[in-house]
Every structure is written in structure tokens, then in C-alpha cells.
Amino acid sequence: MKFFAAVLLFIILISFVSKKNIIAPKLTAPPETVQLKDSLYIDKLEVTNAMWRSFTESWLLEKEEDTATYKKMQPDSAVWYSLKFDYENYVKSYATSPTFSDYPVVGITYEQAIAFCEWRTERVNEYLEKIRDAKFRSVIYRLPTEAEWELAATGKLDIVKFPYGYERIKVATKYDTAKMFNCRYKDIDSARNTEQLLVAPSNSGTPNLYGIYNIIGNVGEMVSEKGLSKGGFYELAVENCKVKEKFSYKKPNRYLGFRCVCVVDNTSAFKKPKEVIKQTKQPKAEKKSKQKKGVKGFEQQEDSTIANPK
């Protein structure tokens, strides 16, 4: 099941729409998102390589012929050199091969993620401006605040009782016990003699009660405060991947991706796409952290995790 196929088709088609007041399928919510509260929605999945290429290749390179920006928006493939095995394949193919289309985009900066959010906002608002009877009038895509991300990650559960946002962290199978999240489980990985843990497709695993996939484990997710990420990552011990855990980052790495939140406006008159972008800024973070206690650094954490698996 390719969850972002609908989103990709939607974005690519609307990019070339020119006729006003077209008749189109009515949108009741932003594509492939779930509602958190009121006008706030969040992506079901981490943004994938396929979606990133729809931004860079389909739009910047093919439609806009903006080779300079296209080059600036390329993920840093060098982040894969730290893999123990098969790093050549990931360096060469991860961002470009159809094999990895449904995997989360990594190796990008905070600024590149913001640029994607702004592009996505423009494209969807161009479409909404042209269709009749849209349920919502305009949208803003951006990175979630830490509080918004935690709301999504709690999965409608009591975070004190269920610190991962799930009722359980393992699943009993016919023959053994399986992981609920794509991260390091000391008992399971030791029994399987796992030598290297790897990133998984964005649509893999079991969603939480909101219907959100891989918000715990797989790749860490940027929030609106630059340098802060949430959710743990695929080589981190599961004990450190709880909803309240936070991590710092300084540069692109193979553990870090993002997902968008979407704020819909169904009351105001249509805004020109550029006006929406101009009026929109990433929300101020709840608290600026200067390497506070409890904030682990990605570089520091990845070294200790690889060297001393828990």
C-alpha cells in the first residue's frame, strides 16, 4: 500500500492546473493527513523520497528549470558513509532509486525542510483557488511545534501510562515476539544476531490510534525549533524513544527526517499563494533550549549507540 501515491498525484496534477473554477473531487481534509484538533492536521507518514523528488525534480528542475535551487535542495548522500555494511548502495541510490521511494527523506537541513513546506503550501493553495466549493479555503504546511508533535505521538492515550503513545511496544507472533517500532530492542536484536539496523519505509509498521505511522522510531523528526528533533531513530534503544524524549542535531544525518502539520482556513477569503507564504512563519518554539538536560545530541548518541548497543 503506497500511502503517498495519492499525495504525489495530487501535487503533480495541481502544479499544472490553469483553468479557474474547475470541477474536481471535493477535498474534506488535506490529502493523507489526520486531524489532531480543530483546524490542525498532520501527515500520516514521514515525508518520503518520492515526495521530495516531486519538489526537486518534477517542480524545480522540470517545470521551473531552476537548476541552482534544485542543486541546493539535494539531500546529502554522504550521511550514509557511517553505515557498517552496504553504505555504497545507500550513498548511490537512497535518494534517487525507485527502490527507496517510500522511505523517509534524510540528509536534509532544517532550511530545506522549511522550503519544502512552503512549496507544498503554494501548490495546494493554487489548487484550492481554482476549485469550486472547497471545504477549506487555504492551507499552511509547516513543521510541528514540539507540543503539536507530542499531541500526535500520544495516540489519544494517557502519556503517563503509555509513554510511547501505544498500549504495547512488542507484538506476539506465532513463533516469536516482534517489534512494534523500528528501533533497537536489546532482547530481540540479540536473539536475531542483528548486526545493523536500517531505516524502513514510511508506511511500515503499525499506526497509532490517530492513524500515524512511525512517529516513534524509524527516523527522528524535526520540529519547529531548529536543532530539536523527536521520536528517536532506528538504531536507538527503544527505552530512549519515548514521546517525551528529545534530541539535538547540528547538521543533516541519516537518522533525521520530518513530517508536516497542516493548518486549514475555512473562513477567510482566498489568499494568493505568495501571500500565504509571506504571512506564515514557523511558530515560535515553546522554549528555546541550549542543550538542556535531557536533550541528547544526534552525533553523540549515534556514536554511543553504534559502539555500545543497549
mmCIF file of C-alpha atoms in Angstrom:
data_model
loop_
_atom_site.group_PDB
_atom_site.id
_atom_site.type_symbol
_atom_site.label_atom_id
_atom_site.label_comp_id
_atom_site.label_asym_id
_atom_site.label_seq_id
_atom_site.Cartn_x
_atom_site.Cartn_y
_atom_site.Cartn_z
ATOM 1 C CA MET A 1 0.000 0.000 0.000
ATOM 2 C CA LYS A 2 1.631 3.220 -1.158
ATOM 3 C CA PHE A 3 0.126 5.912 1.013
ATOM 4 C CA PHE A 4 1.804 8.866 -0.648
ATOM 5 C CA ALA A 5 0.823 7.861 -4.195
ATOM 6 C CA ALA A 6 -2.368 9.890 -3.827
ATOM 7 C CA VAL A 7 -0.468 12.862 -2.451
ATOM 8 C CA LEU A 8 2.108 12.751 -5.227
ATOM 9 C CA LEU A 9 -0.527 12.548 -7.939
ATOM 10 C CA PHE A 10 -2.449 15.367 -6.283
ATOM 11 C CA ILE A 11 0.586 17.645 -6.081
ATOM 12 C CA ILE A 12 1.821 16.906 -9.602
ATOM 13 C CA LEU A 13 -1.591 17.439 -11.174
ATOM 14 C CA ILE A 14 -2.333 20.683 -9.363
ATOM 15 C CA SER A 15 1.031 22.058 -10.385
ATOM 16 C CA PHE A 16 -0.178 22.279 -13.975
ATOM 17 C CA VAL A 17 -3.761 23.426 -13.424
ATOM 18 C CA SER A 18 -4.540 26.756 -15.072
ATOM 19 C CA LYS A 19 -8.281 26.867 -15.538
ATOM 20 C CA LYS A 20 -10.341 28.755 -12.963
ATOM 21 C CA ASN A 21 -13.284 27.207 -11.132
ATOM 22 C CA ILE A 22 -12.590 23.674 -12.252
ATOM 23 C CA ILE A 23 -14.744 20.809 -11.096
ATOM 24 C CA ALA A 24 -12.584 18.457 -9.051
ATOM 25 C CA PRO A 25 -13.022 15.836 -6.358
ATOM 26 C CA LYS A 26 -14.033 17.590 -3.170
ATOM 27 C CA LEU A 27 -11.345 17.591 -0.505
ATOM 28 C CA THR A 28 -12.638 17.040 3.008
ATOM 29 C CA ALA A 29 -9.140 17.129 4.532
ATOM 30 C CA PRO A 30 -5.600 17.745 3.304
ATOM 31 C CA PRO A 31 -4.508 14.563 1.444
ATOM 32 C CA GLU A 32 -3.065 11.772 3.604
ATOM 33 C CA THR A 33 -3.301 13.672 6.865
ATOM 34 C CA VAL A 34 -5.225 13.048 10.070
ATOM 35 C CA GLN A 35 -6.947 15.656 12.183
ATOM 36 C CA LEU A 36 -5.410 16.418 15.567
ATOM 37 C CA LYS A 37 -7.758 19.189 16.647
ATOM 38 C CA ASP A 38 -9.901 21.909 15.089
ATOM 39 C CA SER A 39 -8.011 23.178 12.030
ATOM 40 C CA LEU A 40 -4.776 21.290 12.735
ATOM 41 C CA TYR A 41 -3.844 18.197 10.709
ATOM 42 C CA ILE A 42 -0.647 16.147 10.498
ATOM 43 C CA ASP A 43 0.836 13.836 7.872
ATOM 44 C CA LYS A 44 0.205 10.146 8.406
ATOM 45 C CA LEU A 45 3.724 9.436 7.183
ATOM 46 C CA GLU A 46 7.196 10.871 7.327
ATOM 47 C CA VAL A 47 7.897 12.804 4.118
ATOM 48 C CA THR A 48 9.270 10.313 1.594
ATOM 49 C CA ASN A 49 11.978 10.406 -1.039
ATOM 50 C CA ALA A 50 9.256 10.300 -3.695
ATOM 51 C CA MET A 51 7.599 13.404 -2.297
ATOM 52 C CA TRP A 52 10.950 15.149 -2.055
ATOM 53 C CA ARG A 53 11.641 14.347 -5.716
ATOM 54 C CA SER A 54 8.253 15.756 -6.696
ATOM 55 C CA PHE A 55 9.515 19.016 -5.170
ATOM 56 C CA THR A 56 13.033 18.945 -6.597
ATOM 57 C CA GLU A 57 12.763 17.052 -9.884
ATOM 58 C CA SER A 58 9.154 17.469 -11.009
ATOM 59 C CA TRP A 59 8.866 21.096 -9.922
ATOM 60 C CA LEU A 60 12.222 22.851 -9.560
ATOM 61 C CA LEU A 61 14.045 21.072 -12.374
ATOM 62 C CA GLU A 62 11.371 20.139 -14.926
ATOM 63 C CA LYS A 63 8.736 22.845 -14.522
ATOM 64 C CA GLU A 64 10.697 25.825 -13.195
ATOM 65 C CA GLU A 65 14.019 24.869 -14.814
ATOM 66 C CA ASP A 66 15.682 26.262 -11.695
ATOM 67 C CA THR A 67 18.860 24.217 -11.646
ATOM 68 C CA ALA A 68 20.530 26.364 -8.982
ATOM 69 C CA THR A 69 17.773 25.809 -6.397
ATOM 70 C CA TYR A 70 17.441 22.192 -7.487
ATOM 71 C CA LYS A 71 21.089 21.595 -6.601
ATOM 72 C CA LYS A 72 20.702 23.377 -3.249
ATOM 73 C CA MET A 73 17.772 21.138 -2.333
ATOM 74 C CA GLN A 74 19.550 17.816 -2.890
ATOM 75 C CA PRO A 75 19.885 15.564 0.176
ATOM 76 C CA ASP A 76 23.426 14.977 1.410
ATOM 77 C CA SER A 77 24.209 11.403 0.375
ATOM 78 C CA ALA A 78 27.454 11.436 2.373
ATOM 79 C CA VAL A 79 25.450 10.813 5.557
ATOM 80 C CA TRP A 80 25.356 7.117 4.612
ATOM 81 C CA TYR A 81 29.114 6.592 4.807
ATOM 82 C CA SER A 82 28.775 5.817 8.525
ATOM 83 C CA LEU A 83 26.853 2.583 7.827
ATOM 84 C CA LYS A 84 28.719 -0.570 8.818
ATOM 85 C CA PHE A 85 27.701 -2.503 5.704
ATOM 86 C CA ASP A 86 26.406 -1.719 2.204
ATOM 87 C CA TYR A 87 27.000 2.008 2.531
ATOM 88 C CA GLU A 88 27.896 2.262 -1.185
ATOM 89 C CA ASN A 89 24.361 1.283 -2.181
ATOM 90 C CA TYR A 90 22.778 3.830 0.161
ATOM 91 C CA VAL A 91 25.139 6.621 -0.873
ATOM 92 C CA LYS A 92 24.416 5.976 -4.548
ATOM 93 C CA SER A 93 20.742 5.050 -4.521
ATOM 94 C CA TYR A 94 18.833 6.060 -1.386
ATOM 95 C CA ALA A 95 17.642 9.480 -2.539
ATOM 96 C CA THR A 96 17.166 8.622 -6.215
ATOM 97 C CA SER A 97 16.241 4.973 -6.739
ATOM 98 C CA PRO A 98 12.581 3.865 -7.013
ATOM 99 C CA THR A 99 13.548 1.107 -4.570
ATOM 100 C CA PHE A 100 13.639 3.707 -1.800
ATOM 101 C CA SER A 101 10.758 5.914 -2.987
ATOM 102 C CA ASP A 102 8.569 5.108 0.017
ATOM 103 C CA TYR A 103 11.384 5.589 2.538
ATOM 104 C CA PRO A 104 11.726 8.819 4.551
ATOM 105 C CA VAL A 105 13.908 11.544 3.098
ATOM 106 C CA VAL A 106 17.042 12.095 5.205
ATOM 107 C CA GLY A 107 20.275 14.027 4.812
ATOM 108 C CA ILE A 108 18.463 17.358 4.633
ATOM 109 C CA THR A 109 18.773 20.575 6.606
ATOM 110 C CA TYR A 110 16.164 22.423 8.625
ATOM 111 C CA GLU A 111 16.113 25.117 5.927
ATOM 112 C CA GLN A 112 15.472 22.562 3.190
ATOM 113 C CA ALA A 113 12.538 21.150 5.176
ATOM 114 C CA ILE A 114 11.094 24.663 5.541
ATOM 115 C CA ALA A 115 11.463 25.213 1.782
ATOM 116 C CA PHE A 116 9.509 22.002 1.137
ATOM 117 C CA CYS A 117 6.715 23.137 3.478
ATOM 118 C CA GLU A 118 6.489 26.486 1.683
ATOM 119 C CA TRP A 119 6.432 24.845 -1.745
ATOM 120 C CA ARG A 120 3.728 22.416 -0.643
ATOM 121 C CA THR A 121 1.670 25.302 0.747
ATOM 122 C CA GLU A 122 1.902 27.212 -2.531
ATOM 123 C CA ARG A 123 0.951 24.259 -4.698
ATOM 124 C CA VAL A 124 -2.104 23.258 -2.660
ATOM 125 C CA ASN A 125 -3.350 26.840 -2.347
ATOM 126 C CA GLU A 126 -3.028 27.319 -6.105
ATOM 127 C CA TYR A 127 -5.289 24.320 -6.491
ATOM 128 C CA LEU A 128 -7.797 25.443 -3.867
ATOM 129 C CA GLU A 129 -8.064 28.834 -5.539
ATOM 130 C CA LYS A 130 -9.308 27.178 -8.715
ATOM 131 C CA ILE A 131 -11.857 24.657 -7.482
ATOM 132 C CA ARG A 132 -15.467 25.204 -6.566
ATOM 133 C CA ASP A 133 -16.946 24.518 -3.163
ATOM 134 C CA ALA A 134 -13.721 23.584 -1.402
ATOM 135 C CA LYS A 135 -14.330 22.643 2.223
ATOM 136 C CA PHE A 136 -11.363 24.760 3.251
ATOM 137 C CA ARG A 137 -10.163 27.977 1.676
ATOM 138 C CA SER A 138 -6.411 27.874 2.196
ATOM 139 C CA VAL A 139 -3.763 25.802 3.941
ATOM 140 C CA ILE A 140 -0.396 26.305 5.581
ATOM 141 C CA TYR A 141 2.094 23.440 5.784
ATOM 142 C CA ARG A 142 4.898 23.768 8.319
ATOM 143 C CA LEU A 143 6.922 21.827 10.846
ATOM 144 C CA PRO A 144 5.029 20.962 14.034
ATOM 145 C CA THR A 145 5.804 22.600 17.332
ATOM 146 C CA GLU A 146 7.110 20.228 19.975
ATOM 147 C CA ALA A 147 3.712 20.315 21.690
ATOM 148 C CA GLU A 148 1.878 19.530 18.434
ATOM 149 C CA TRP A 149 4.247 16.676 17.695
ATOM 150 C CA GLU A 150 3.739 15.231 21.182
ATOM 151 C CA LEU A 151 -0.034 15.521 20.808
ATOM 152 C CA ALA A 152 0.190 13.430 17.635
ATOM 153 C CA ALA A 153 2.596 10.932 19.205
ATOM 154 C CA THR A 154 0.450 10.259 22.280
ATOM 155 C CA GLY A 155 -2.010 8.426 20.046
ATOM 156 C CA LYS A 156 -5.017 9.588 22.101
ATOM 157 C CA LEU A 157 -3.628 7.745 25.140
ATOM 158 C CA ASP A 158 -2.572 8.813 28.634
ATOM 159 C CA ILE A 159 1.127 9.578 28.204
ATOM 160 C CA VAL A 160 1.861 8.742 31.857
ATOM 161 C CA LYS A 161 0.508 5.209 31.455
ATOM 162 C CA PHE A 162 1.631 4.795 27.851
ATOM 163 C CA PRO A 163 4.891 6.740 27.365
ATOM 164 C CA TYR A 164 5.283 5.556 23.757
ATOM 165 C CA GLY A 165 1.756 6.501 22.701
ATOM 166 C CA TYR A 166 0.979 2.810 22.190
ATOM 167 C CA GLU A 167 -0.568 0.302 24.563
ATOM 168 C CA ARG A 168 2.346 -2.102 23.979
ATOM 169 C CA ILE A 169 5.810 -1.995 22.462
ATOM 170 C CA LYS A 170 6.041 -5.635 21.333
ATOM 171 C CA VAL A 171 3.724 -7.867 19.331
ATOM 172 C CA ALA A 172 3.379 -11.601 19.916
ATOM 173 C CA THR A 173 3.602 -13.616 16.694
ATOM 174 C CA LYS A 174 3.110 -17.308 16.007
ATOM 175 C CA TYR A 175 6.750 -18.161 16.577
ATOM 176 C CA ASP A 176 8.314 -15.282 18.499
ATOM 177 C CA THR A 177 7.935 -11.656 19.560
ATOM 178 C CA ALA A 178 8.081 -8.809 17.036
ATOM 179 C CA LYS A 179 8.956 -5.154 17.430
ATOM 180 C CA MET A 180 6.268 -2.509 17.437
ATOM 181 C CA PHE A 181 8.757 0.216 16.451
ATOM 182 C CA ASN A 182 11.761 0.364 14.153
ATOM 183 C CA CYS A 183 14.442 0.883 16.786
ATOM 184 C CA ARG A 184 16.810 -1.248 18.846
ATOM 185 C CA TYR A 185 15.332 -3.922 21.129
ATOM 186 C CA LYS A 186 18.145 -5.483 23.130
ATOM 187 C CA ASP A 187 16.470 -8.866 23.599
ATOM 188 C CA ILE A 188 15.035 -9.262 20.097
ATOM 189 C CA ASP A 189 18.071 -7.970 18.207
ATOM 190 C CA SER A 190 20.461 -10.055 20.302
ATOM 191 C CA ALA A 191 18.424 -13.205 19.676
ATOM 192 C CA ARG A 192 18.426 -12.487 15.945
ATOM 193 C CA ASN A 193 22.125 -11.568 15.888
ATOM 194 C CA THR A 194 21.232 -8.287 14.234
ATOM 195 C CA GLU A 195 24.432 -6.604 13.085
ATOM 196 C CA GLN A 196 22.988 -3.483 11.515
ATOM 197 C CA LEU A 197 19.627 -1.780 11.929
ATOM 198 C CA LEU A 198 18.288 0.143 8.947
ATOM 199 C CA VAL A 199 15.650 2.701 8.074
ATOM 200 C CA ALA A 200 12.267 1.299 6.959
ATOM 201 C CA PRO A 201 9.555 2.569 4.577
ATOM 202 C CA SER A 202 7.475 5.424 5.940
ATOM 203 C CA ASN A 203 4.308 3.332 5.646
ATOM 204 C CA SER A 204 5.686 0.319 7.526
ATOM 205 C CA GLY A 205 4.699 -0.896 10.952
ATOM 206 C CA THR A 206 1.544 -0.298 12.956
ATOM 207 C CA PRO A 207 -0.057 3.162 13.144
ATOM 208 C CA ASN A 208 -1.063 4.711 16.450
ATOM 209 C CA LEU A 209 -4.698 5.405 17.284
ATOM 210 C CA TYR A 210 -4.625 8.607 15.214
ATOM 211 C CA GLY A 211 -3.528 6.563 12.208
ATOM 212 C CA ILE A 212 0.032 7.961 12.210
ATOM 213 C CA TYR A 213 2.920 5.708 11.159
ATOM 214 C CA ASN A 214 6.468 5.594 12.538
ATOM 215 C CA ILE A 215 6.169 8.617 14.785
ATOM 216 C CA ILE A 216 8.216 6.543 17.241
ATOM 217 C CA GLY A 217 11.438 5.091 15.843
ATOM 218 C CA ASN A 218 12.490 4.842 12.181
ATOM 219 C CA VAL A 219 13.847 8.387 11.728
ATOM 220 C CA GLY A 220 13.849 11.302 14.114
ATOM 221 C CA GLU A 221 11.545 14.149 13.147
ATOM 222 C CA MET A 222 12.344 17.848 13.066
ATOM 223 C CA VAL A 223 10.074 20.214 14.944
ATOM 224 C CA SER A 224 9.708 23.967 14.580
ATOM 225 C CA GLU A 225 12.560 24.697 16.983
ATOM 226 C CA LYS A 226 15.706 24.441 14.881
ATOM 227 C CA GLY A 227 18.140 21.859 16.223
ATOM 228 C CA LEU A 228 15.495 19.829 18.078
ATOM 229 C CA SER A 229 14.033 16.502 16.961
ATOM 230 C CA LYS A 230 11.630 13.961 18.420
ATOM 231 C CA GLY A 231 10.748 10.290 18.172
ATOM 232 C CA GLY A 232 14.099 8.533 18.438
ATOM 233 C CA PHE A 233 15.504 6.631 15.451
ATOM 234 C CA TYR A 234 16.174 3.171 14.089
ATOM 235 C CA GLU A 235 19.498 2.485 15.841
ATOM 236 C CA LEU A 236 18.462 3.894 19.209
ATOM 237 C CA ALA A 237 17.428 1.691 22.136
ATOM 238 C CA VAL A 238 13.660 1.557 22.470
ATOM 239 C CA GLU A 239 13.945 2.758 26.082
ATOM 240 C CA ASN A 240 15.120 6.113 24.718
ATOM 241 C CA CYS A 241 12.387 6.513 22.102
ATOM 242 C CA LYS A 242 9.537 7.604 24.364
ATOM 243 C CA VAL A 243 7.315 10.517 23.379
ATOM 244 C CA LYS A 244 8.896 12.947 25.846
ATOM 245 C CA GLU A 245 12.477 12.238 24.750
ATOM 246 C CA LYS A 246 14.181 14.904 22.652
ATOM 247 C CA PHE A 247 17.348 15.080 20.606
ATOM 248 C CA SER A 248 19.564 17.810 19.248
ATOM 249 C CA TYR A 249 21.105 17.960 15.778
ATOM 250 C CA LYS A 250 23.558 20.336 14.141
ATOM 251 C CA LYS A 251 23.663 19.087 10.569
ATOM 252 C CA PRO A 252 21.999 16.594 8.215
ATOM 253 C CA ASN A 253 22.365 12.934 9.144
ATOM 254 C CA ARG A 254 20.928 9.553 8.224
ATOM 255 C CA TYR A 255 18.670 9.445 11.285
ATOM 256 C CA LEU A 256 16.751 12.669 10.728
ATOM 257 C CA GLY A 257 13.670 13.422 8.607
ATOM 258 C CA PHE A 258 10.373 15.235 9.123
ATOM 259 C CA ARG A 259 6.631 15.291 8.627
ATOM 260 C CA CYS A 260 4.399 18.322 8.133
ATOM 261 C CA VAL A 261 1.447 19.666 10.001
ATOM 262 C CA CYS A 262 -1.226 21.458 8.010
ATOM 263 C CA VAL A 263 -3.359 24.323 9.298
ATOM 264 C CA VAL A 264 -6.545 24.813 7.274
ATOM 265 C CA ASP A 265 -8.554 28.008 6.964
ATOM 266 C CA ASN A 266 -12.194 27.559 6.010
ATOM 267 C CA THR A 267 -13.413 31.019 6.928
ATOM 268 C CA SER A 268 -11.361 33.674 5.134
ATOM 269 C CA ALA A 269 -11.380 34.677 1.502
ATOM 270 C CA PHE A 270 -8.894 33.000 -0.798
ATOM 271 C CA LYS A 271 -5.340 34.212 -0.380
ATOM 272 C CA LYS A 272 -2.846 34.270 -3.197
ATOM 273 C CA PRO A 273 -0.272 31.514 -2.549
ATOM 274 C CA LYS A 274 2.581 34.014 -2.152
ATOM 275 C CA GLU A 275 0.519 35.991 0.368
ATOM 276 C CA VAL A 276 0.037 32.886 2.487
ATOM 277 C CA ILE A 277 3.770 32.194 2.494
ATOM 278 C CA LYS A 278 4.570 35.826 3.290
ATOM 279 C CA GLN A 279 2.212 35.828 6.268
ATOM 280 C CA THR A 280 3.418 32.481 7.542
ATOM 281 C CA LYS A 281 6.384 31.836 9.773
ATOM 282 C CA GLN A 282 7.356 28.783 11.713
ATOM 283 C CA PRO A 283 5.724 29.169 15.138
ATOM 284 C CA LYS A 284 7.995 30.170 17.955
ATOM 285 C CA ALA A 285 9.202 27.208 19.924
ATOM 286 C CA GLU A 286 7.690 26.809 23.374
ATOM 287 C CA LYS A 287 11.122 27.164 24.979
ATOM 288 C CA LYS A 288 14.471 27.745 23.386
ATOM 289 C CA SER A 289 16.816 25.042 24.577
ATOM 290 C CA LYS A 290 20.573 25.464 24.766
ATOM 291 C CA GLN A 291 21.492 21.813 25.138
ATOM 292 C CA LYS A 292 19.214 21.437 28.139
ATOM 293 C CA LYS A 293 19.387 18.422 30.370
ATOM 294 C CA GLY A 294 17.515 15.567 28.773
ATOM 295 C CA VAL A 295 18.349 16.683 25.238
ATOM 296 C CA LYS A 296 20.625 14.156 23.581
ATOM 297 C CA GLY A 297 22.821 15.104 20.648
ATOM 298 C CA PHE A 298 22.405 13.035 17.478
ATOM 299 C CA GLU A 299 26.141 12.862 16.822
ATOM 300 C CA GLN A 300 26.900 11.955 20.420
ATOM 301 C CA GLN A 301 24.014 9.496 20.589
ATOM 302 C CA GLU A 302 24.804 7.734 17.315
ATOM 303 C CA ASP A 303 28.399 7.136 18.370
ATOM 304 C CA SER A 304 27.420 5.564 21.689
ATOM 305 C CA THR A 305 24.524 3.616 20.175
ATOM 306 C CA ILE A 306 26.652 2.033 17.470
ATOM 307 C CA ALA A 307 29.600 1.336 19.734
ATOM 308 C CA ASN A 308 27.598 0.114 22.706
ATOM 309 C CA PRO A 309 24.177 -1.196 21.640
ATOM 310 C CA LYS A 310 21.811 -1.359 24.573
#
